mmCIF file of C-alpha atoms in Angstrom:
data_model
loop_
_atom_site.group_PDB
_atom_site.id
_atom_site.type_symbol
_atom_site.label_atom_id
_atom_site.label_comp_id
_atom_site.label_asym_id
_atom_site.label_seq_id
_atom_site.Cartn_x
_atom_site.Cartn_y
_atom_site.Cartn_z
ATOM 1 C CA ASN R 5 41.910 -45.820 -12.399
ATOM 2 C CA ASP R 6 38.664 -45.361 -14.202
ATOM 3 C CA ILE R 7 40.571 -43.667 -17.430
ATOM 4 C CA PRO R 8 42.219 -46.008 -20.182
ATOM 5 C CA ASN R 9 45.744 -45.804 -20.868
ATOM 6 C CA SER R 10 46.220 -42.990 -23.517
ATOM 7 C CA THR R 11 46.874 -44.150 -27.225
ATOM 8 C CA TRP R 12 48.073 -40.802 -28.234
ATOM 9 C CA ALA R 13 51.835 -41.068 -29.299
ATOM 10 C CA ALA R 14 53.801 -37.514 -29.563
ATOM 11 C CA GLY R 15 55.618 -37.122 -32.518
ATOM 12 C CA ALA R 16 58.442 -34.649 -33.315
ATOM 13 C CA ASP R 17 55.795 -31.899 -34.899
ATOM 14 C CA SER R 18 52.539 -33.513 -34.352
ATOM 15 C CA TRP R 19 49.897 -36.112 -32.606
ATOM 16 C CA ILE R 20 49.710 -39.226 -33.939
ATOM 17 C CA ILE R 21 46.131 -41.045 -33.427
ATOM 18 C CA THR R 22 47.360 -44.480 -33.455
ATOM 19 C CA PHE R 23 44.440 -47.220 -34.966
ATOM 20 C CA SER R 24 43.800 -48.594 -31.752
ATOM 21 C CA TYR R 25 42.674 -45.176 -30.664
ATOM 22 C CA ILE R 26 40.460 -44.335 -33.573
ATOM 23 C CA ASN R 27 38.749 -47.956 -32.846
ATOM 24 C CA TYR R 28 38.210 -47.133 -29.334
ATOM 25 C CA VAL R 29 36.604 -43.865 -29.894
ATOM 26 C CA ILE R 30 34.227 -45.619 -32.598
ATOM 27 C CA ASN R 31 33.264 -48.190 -30.142
ATOM 28 C CA ARG R 32 32.252 -45.639 -27.372
ATOM 29 C CA ILE R 33 30.480 -43.511 -29.509
ATOM 30 C CA MET R 34 28.444 -46.526 -30.519
ATOM 31 C CA SER R 35 28.120 -47.615 -26.952
ATOM 32 C CA ILE R 36 26.842 -44.280 -25.658
ATOM 33 C CA THR R 37 23.097 -44.328 -24.816
ATOM 34 C CA HIS R 38 21.734 -41.108 -26.132
ATOM 35 C CA TYR R 39 18.563 -39.973 -24.042
ATOM 36 C CA PRO R 40 16.312 -37.577 -25.490
ATOM 37 C CA SER R 41 16.233 -33.921 -24.440
ATOM 38 C CA GLN R 42 12.875 -33.127 -25.490
ATOM 39 C CA PRO R 43 10.250 -32.617 -22.866
ATOM 40 C CA PRO R 44 8.739 -35.621 -21.403
ATOM 41 C CA ALA R 45 5.128 -36.872 -22.361
ATOM 42 C CA ALA R 46 2.279 -35.365 -20.406
ATOM 43 C CA ILE R 47 1.151 -37.268 -17.438
ATOM 44 C CA PRO R 48 -2.945 -37.518 -16.807
ATOM 45 C CA GLY R 49 -3.635 -35.909 -13.654
ATOM 46 C CA LEU R 50 -0.645 -33.535 -12.900
ATOM 47 C CA SER R 51 -2.796 -30.861 -13.464
ATOM 48 C CA ALA R 52 -5.664 -31.353 -10.979
ATOM 49 C CA THR R 53 -2.588 -32.409 -8.279
ATOM 50 C CA ASN R 54 -0.979 -29.076 -8.675
ATOM 51 C CA VAL R 55 -4.229 -27.425 -8.326
ATOM 52 C CA ARG R 56 -5.077 -29.364 -5.185
ATOM 53 C CA LEU R 57 -1.702 -28.960 -3.517
ATOM 54 C CA ALA R 58 -1.295 -25.345 -4.861
ATOM 55 C CA ASN R 59 -0.688 -23.801 -1.291
ATOM 56 C CA ALA R 60 0.692 -27.056 0.333
ATOM 57 C CA SER R 61 4.252 -26.714 2.178
ATOM 58 C CA PRO R 62 7.088 -28.540 0.925
ATOM 59 C CA PRO R 63 6.798 -30.995 3.906
ATOM 60 C CA GLU R 64 2.885 -31.386 3.102
ATOM 61 C CA ILE R 65 4.227 -31.843 -0.932
ATOM 62 C CA ILE R 66 6.865 -34.981 0.500
ATOM 63 C CA GLU R 67 3.938 -36.385 2.718
ATOM 64 C CA HIS R 68 2.095 -36.482 -0.379
ATOM 65 C CA VAL R 69 4.413 -38.246 -2.303
ATOM 66 C CA HIS R 70 5.083 -40.327 0.900
ATOM 67 C CA ASP R 71 1.342 -41.659 0.720
ATOM 68 C CA VAL R 72 1.010 -42.292 -3.081
ATOM 69 C CA ALA R 73 4.405 -43.277 -4.347
ATOM 70 C CA ALA R 74 5.599 -46.938 -4.916
ATOM 71 C CA CYS R 75 9.091 -46.379 -5.685
ATOM 72 C CA PRO R 76 10.115 -42.878 -4.895
ATOM 73 C CA VAL R 77 13.826 -41.542 -5.144
ATOM 74 C CA ILE R 78 15.442 -38.073 -4.486
ATOM 75 C CA SER R 79 18.637 -37.100 -6.651
ATOM 76 C CA THR R 80 20.852 -34.460 -5.025
ATOM 77 C CA ASN R 81 24.465 -33.057 -6.422
ATOM 78 C CA PHE R 82 25.102 -32.226 -2.823
ATOM 79 C CA ARG R 83 25.928 -28.662 -3.686
ATOM 80 C CA PRO R 84 25.582 -25.733 -1.408
ATOM 81 C CA LEU R 85 22.249 -25.481 0.273
ATOM 82 C CA SER R 86 21.154 -29.308 -1.246
ATOM 83 C CA ILE R 87 21.315 -30.734 2.506
ATOM 84 C CA ALA R 88 17.817 -28.963 2.904
ATOM 85 C CA LEU R 89 15.904 -31.190 0.522
ATOM 86 C CA VAL R 90 18.185 -34.234 1.511
ATOM 87 C CA HIS R 91 16.961 -33.672 5.055
ATOM 88 C CA LEU R 92 13.430 -32.705 4.174
ATOM 89 C CA VAL R 93 12.657 -35.774 2.264
ATOM 90 C CA ASN R 94 14.850 -38.040 4.649
ATOM 91 C CA ARG R 95 12.807 -37.233 7.600
ATOM 92 C CA ILE R 96 9.375 -37.876 6.021
ATOM 93 C CA ILE R 97 10.440 -40.727 3.790
ATOM 94 C CA PRO R 98 13.370 -42.578 5.646
ATOM 95 C CA ARG R 99 15.400 -44.555 3.841
ATOM 96 C CA ILE R 100 14.506 -43.477 0.278
ATOM 97 C CA PRO R 101 17.378 -44.302 -2.332
ATOM 98 C CA VAL R 102 19.269 -40.890 -2.586
ATOM 99 C CA LEU R 103 20.930 -41.122 -6.258
ATOM 100 C CA TRP R 104 23.902 -39.184 -6.716
ATOM 101 C CA VAL R 105 26.344 -38.577 -10.039
ATOM 102 C CA ASP R 106 29.705 -38.419 -9.005
ATOM 103 C CA HIS R 107 31.018 -36.819 -12.186
ATOM 104 C CA GLY R 108 34.647 -36.983 -11.346
ATOM 105 C CA TYR R 109 35.408 -33.288 -10.716
ATOM 106 C CA ASN R 110 34.103 -32.907 -7.429
ATOM 107 C CA THR R 111 36.020 -30.899 -5.063
ATOM 108 C CA PRO R 112 37.611 -32.413 -1.363
ATOM 109 C CA GLU R 113 35.184 -30.399 0.468
ATOM 110 C CA THR R 114 32.067 -31.718 -1.680
ATOM 111 C CA ARG R 115 33.448 -35.619 -0.743
ATOM 112 C CA ALA R 116 33.764 -34.665 2.617
ATOM 113 C CA PHE R 117 30.600 -32.973 3.060
ATOM 114 C CA VAL R 118 28.910 -36.336 1.393
ATOM 115 C CA ARG R 119 30.405 -38.722 3.832
ATOM 116 C CA GLN R 120 29.394 -36.431 6.769
ATOM 117 C CA VAL R 121 25.719 -36.228 5.694
ATOM 118 C CA THR R 122 25.345 -39.626 4.664
ATOM 119 C CA ALA R 123 26.739 -40.894 8.217
ATOM 120 C CA ALA R 124 24.951 -38.263 10.015
ATOM 121 C CA PHE R 125 21.256 -39.029 8.448
ATOM 122 C CA GLY R 126 21.766 -42.466 7.581
ATOM 123 C CA LEU R 127 21.078 -41.785 3.953
ATOM 124 C CA ASN R 128 20.719 -44.560 1.571
ATOM 125 C CA LEU R 129 23.085 -43.317 -0.731
ATOM 126 C CA HIS R 130 23.729 -44.940 -4.153
ATOM 127 C CA VAL R 131 26.587 -43.772 -6.431
ATOM 128 C CA TYR R 132 26.600 -43.483 -10.418
ATOM 129 C CA ARG R 133 29.839 -42.468 -12.135
ATOM 130 C CA PRO R 134 30.624 -42.358 -15.713
ATOM 131 C CA ARG R 135 31.333 -45.503 -17.555
ATOM 132 C CA LEU R 136 34.944 -46.696 -17.743
ATOM 133 C CA GLY R 137 37.013 -44.471 -20.021
ATOM 134 C CA ASP R 138 34.504 -41.859 -20.241
ATOM 135 C CA ALA R 139 35.279 -39.194 -17.834
ATOM 136 C CA GLY R 140 37.616 -37.894 -15.207
ATOM 137 C CA PRO R 141 40.020 -35.112 -14.455
ATOM 138 C CA GLY R 142 43.080 -37.041 -16.053
ATOM 139 C CA ASN R 143 41.232 -37.482 -19.485
ATOM 140 C CA THR R 144 40.432 -34.925 -21.497
ATOM 141 C CA GLY R 145 39.493 -31.827 -19.225
ATOM 142 C CA VAL R 146 36.426 -29.525 -19.481
ATOM 143 C CA PRO R 147 35.657 -28.480 -23.250
ATOM 144 C CA PRO R 148 34.435 -24.824 -23.194
ATOM 145 C CA LEU R 149 30.654 -24.504 -22.863
ATOM 146 C CA GLU R 150 28.169 -24.010 -25.640
ATOM 147 C CA THR R 151 30.542 -26.055 -27.651
ATOM 148 C CA PRO R 152 29.355 -29.775 -29.119
ATOM 149 C CA ALA R 153 32.356 -31.097 -27.280
ATOM 150 C CA HIS R 154 30.862 -30.016 -24.124
ATOM 151 C CA ALA R 155 27.689 -31.376 -24.857
ATOM 152 C CA ARG R 156 29.569 -34.878 -25.329
ATOM 153 C CA PHE R 157 31.255 -34.121 -22.042
ATOM 154 C CA THR R 158 28.007 -33.582 -20.446
ATOM 155 C CA GLN R 159 26.263 -36.351 -21.666
ATOM 156 C CA ARG R 160 29.061 -38.725 -20.681
ATOM 157 C CA VAL R 161 29.643 -37.539 -17.074
ATOM 158 C CA LYS R 162 26.164 -36.382 -16.003
ATOM 159 C CA LEU R 163 23.357 -37.475 -18.356
ATOM 160 C CA GLU R 164 24.206 -40.636 -19.037
ATOM 161 C CA PRO R 165 24.699 -41.848 -15.371
ATOM 162 C CA PHE R 166 21.518 -40.207 -14.286
ATOM 163 C CA ALA R 167 19.581 -41.842 -16.969
ATOM 164 C CA ARG R 168 21.420 -45.288 -16.092
ATOM 165 C CA ALA R 169 20.149 -44.674 -11.985
ATOM 166 C CA LEU R 170 16.760 -44.162 -13.153
ATOM 167 C CA ALA R 171 16.790 -47.102 -15.643
ATOM 168 C CA GLU R 172 18.067 -48.982 -12.596
ATOM 169 C CA TRP R 173 15.255 -48.117 -10.244
ATOM 170 C CA LYS R 174 12.464 -47.247 -12.263
ATOM 171 C CA PRO R 175 10.811 -44.586 -9.790
ATOM 172 C CA ASP R 176 7.190 -43.458 -9.942
ATOM 173 C CA TYR R 177 7.872 -40.344 -8.549
ATOM 174 C CA TRP R 178 11.472 -38.416 -8.715
ATOM 175 C CA ILE R 179 12.095 -35.785 -6.220
ATOM 176 C CA THR R 180 14.468 -33.019 -7.081
ATOM 177 C CA GLY R 181 15.453 -29.575 -5.558
ATOM 178 C CA ILE R 182 14.913 -27.101 -8.459
ATOM 179 C CA ARG R 183 13.067 -23.815 -7.926
ATOM 180 C CA ALA R 184 11.158 -21.812 -10.500
ATOM 181 C CA ASP R 185 13.219 -18.928 -10.024
ATOM 182 C CA GLN R 186 16.361 -20.515 -10.971
ATOM 183 C CA THR R 187 16.219 -20.758 -14.837
ATOM 184 C CA GLU R 188 13.925 -19.621 -17.509
ATOM 185 C CA TYR R 189 13.086 -23.518 -18.249
ATOM 186 C CA ARG R 190 12.124 -24.381 -14.757
ATOM 187 C CA ARG R 191 9.986 -21.556 -14.431
ATOM 188 C CA THR R 192 7.961 -23.412 -17.191
ATOM 189 C CA LEU R 193 7.324 -26.410 -14.938
ATOM 190 C CA ASP R 194 5.395 -26.812 -11.624
ATOM 191 C CA VAL R 195 5.551 -28.457 -8.298
ATOM 192 C CA PHE R 196 4.644 -31.910 -10.249
ATOM 193 C CA SER R 197 5.441 -32.200 -13.561
ATOM 194 C CA ALA R 198 6.379 -34.965 -16.084
ATOM 195 C CA GLY R 199 9.843 -36.258 -15.289
ATOM 196 C CA PRO R 200 12.118 -38.463 -17.346
ATOM 197 C CA GLN R 201 11.371 -42.343 -18.036
ATOM 198 C CA GLY R 202 7.559 -41.911 -17.404
ATOM 199 C CA SER R 203 8.170 -40.612 -13.542
ATOM 200 C CA ILE R 204 6.588 -37.749 -12.275
ATOM 201 C CA ARG R 205 8.981 -35.044 -11.159
ATOM 202 C CA VAL R 206 8.432 -33.748 -7.833
ATOM 203 C CA ALA R 207 9.910 -30.113 -6.803
ATOM 204 C CA PRO R 208 9.030 -29.224 -3.209
ATOM 205 C CA PHE R 209 11.186 -25.951 -3.054
ATOM 206 C CA PHE R 210 9.574 -24.950 -6.432
ATOM 207 C CA ARG R 211 7.900 -21.495 -5.059
ATOM 208 C CA TRP R 212 10.543 -21.121 -2.499
ATOM 209 C CA THR R 213 13.385 -18.579 -2.962
ATOM 210 C CA GLU R 214 17.196 -19.324 -1.992
ATOM 211 C CA ILE R 215 16.805 -17.241 1.346
ATOM 212 C CA ASP R 216 13.934 -19.430 2.091
ATOM 213 C CA VAL R 217 16.224 -22.635 1.615
ATOM 214 C CA GLU R 218 18.870 -20.946 3.471
ATOM 215 C CA GLY R 219 16.211 -20.132 6.573
ATOM 216 C CA TYR R 220 15.169 -23.987 6.254
ATOM 217 C CA ILE R 221 19.054 -24.709 6.927
ATOM 218 C CA TYR R 222 19.574 -22.226 9.760
ATOM 219 C CA ASP R 223 16.038 -23.181 11.593
ATOM 220 C CA HIS R 224 17.154 -26.793 11.577
ATOM 221 C CA GLY R 225 21.064 -26.430 12.101
ATOM 222 C CA LEU R 226 22.009 -28.091 9.165
ATOM 223 C CA PRO R 227 25.335 -28.300 8.042
ATOM 224 C CA ASP R 228 26.726 -26.558 4.738
ATOM 225 C CA TYR R 229 29.785 -25.716 2.667
ATOM 226 C CA THR R 230 30.595 -23.401 -0.227
ATOM 227 C CA ASN R 231 33.479 -24.907 -1.967
ATOM 228 C CA TYR R 232 31.663 -26.845 -5.111
ATOM 229 C CA THR R 233 32.219 -27.071 -8.722
ATOM 230 C CA ASP R 234 30.301 -28.655 -11.504
ATOM 231 C CA PRO R 235 31.813 -28.704 -14.789
ATOM 232 C CA THR R 236 28.790 -29.091 -17.016
ATOM 233 C CA LYS R 237 26.583 -26.441 -15.636
ATOM 234 C CA GLY R 238 28.614 -22.970 -16.055
ATOM 235 C CA PRO R 239 26.370 -20.084 -15.239
ATOM 236 C CA ALA R 240 23.626 -20.633 -12.363
ATOM 237 C CA GLU R 241 20.651 -19.942 -14.763
ATOM 238 C CA ARG R 242 22.251 -22.440 -17.562
ATOM 239 C CA GLU R 243 20.766 -25.765 -17.870
ATOM 240 C CA CYS R 244 23.039 -28.450 -17.978
ATOM 241 C CA GLY R 245 20.120 -31.107 -19.575
ATOM 242 C CA LEU R 246 19.490 -33.034 -16.515
ATOM 243 C CA GLN R 247 16.050 -31.620 -16.018
ATOM 244 C CA GLN R 248 15.356 -31.864 -19.921
ATOM 245 C CA LEU R 249 15.737 -35.356 -19.927
ATOM 246 C CA GLY R 250 12.970 -37.040 -21.496
#
């Protein structure tokens, strides 16, 4: 329903691109907002905050955010293990806006899981999707990784919707589930770091491992699942670009 009718016309030996399709592509390229991938500007005071809370537990980190933030948000992709962050934050900051980018390629299990935990924990969920015509499994498919086409695809289905969400909420603190052990880029960050659009990124699990997160889920008896896909990510150690938005 979100994908415009195709304007490709099949010929006997080749595909013919109609004038309307060319005009559509030009308009889409001109209308897509491009968000910089360079690191955000430094925010004064973050180093001191990281030193002061160097030994703080994840709940203590979120308690700090609860005390100082004017408009905090949490983002999640509802992938396996993500329920740990959602549970931790929602019980300390009830009704915090939970931002989810639904890129259009989620499995039925992911969608069922989202419905389950939203109802169970009373999440204040806000869903952001690609703009009309930008994405969806019935559109152009997923381009190969590490190609310009895949970069444009990621921009359309994930980065633009997420940047749009931040622009709408204008959070001062953005809570995310990243950990230092996940990628080379994330190891350069800290529990508190400069986030996109002037926000402060907060990673309460920054110093945890996957086993620690699994332990949290087990200790609290939280639901989880395994059948998940993210067409923008590729290998686990690869950045999709969301954490690098400026």
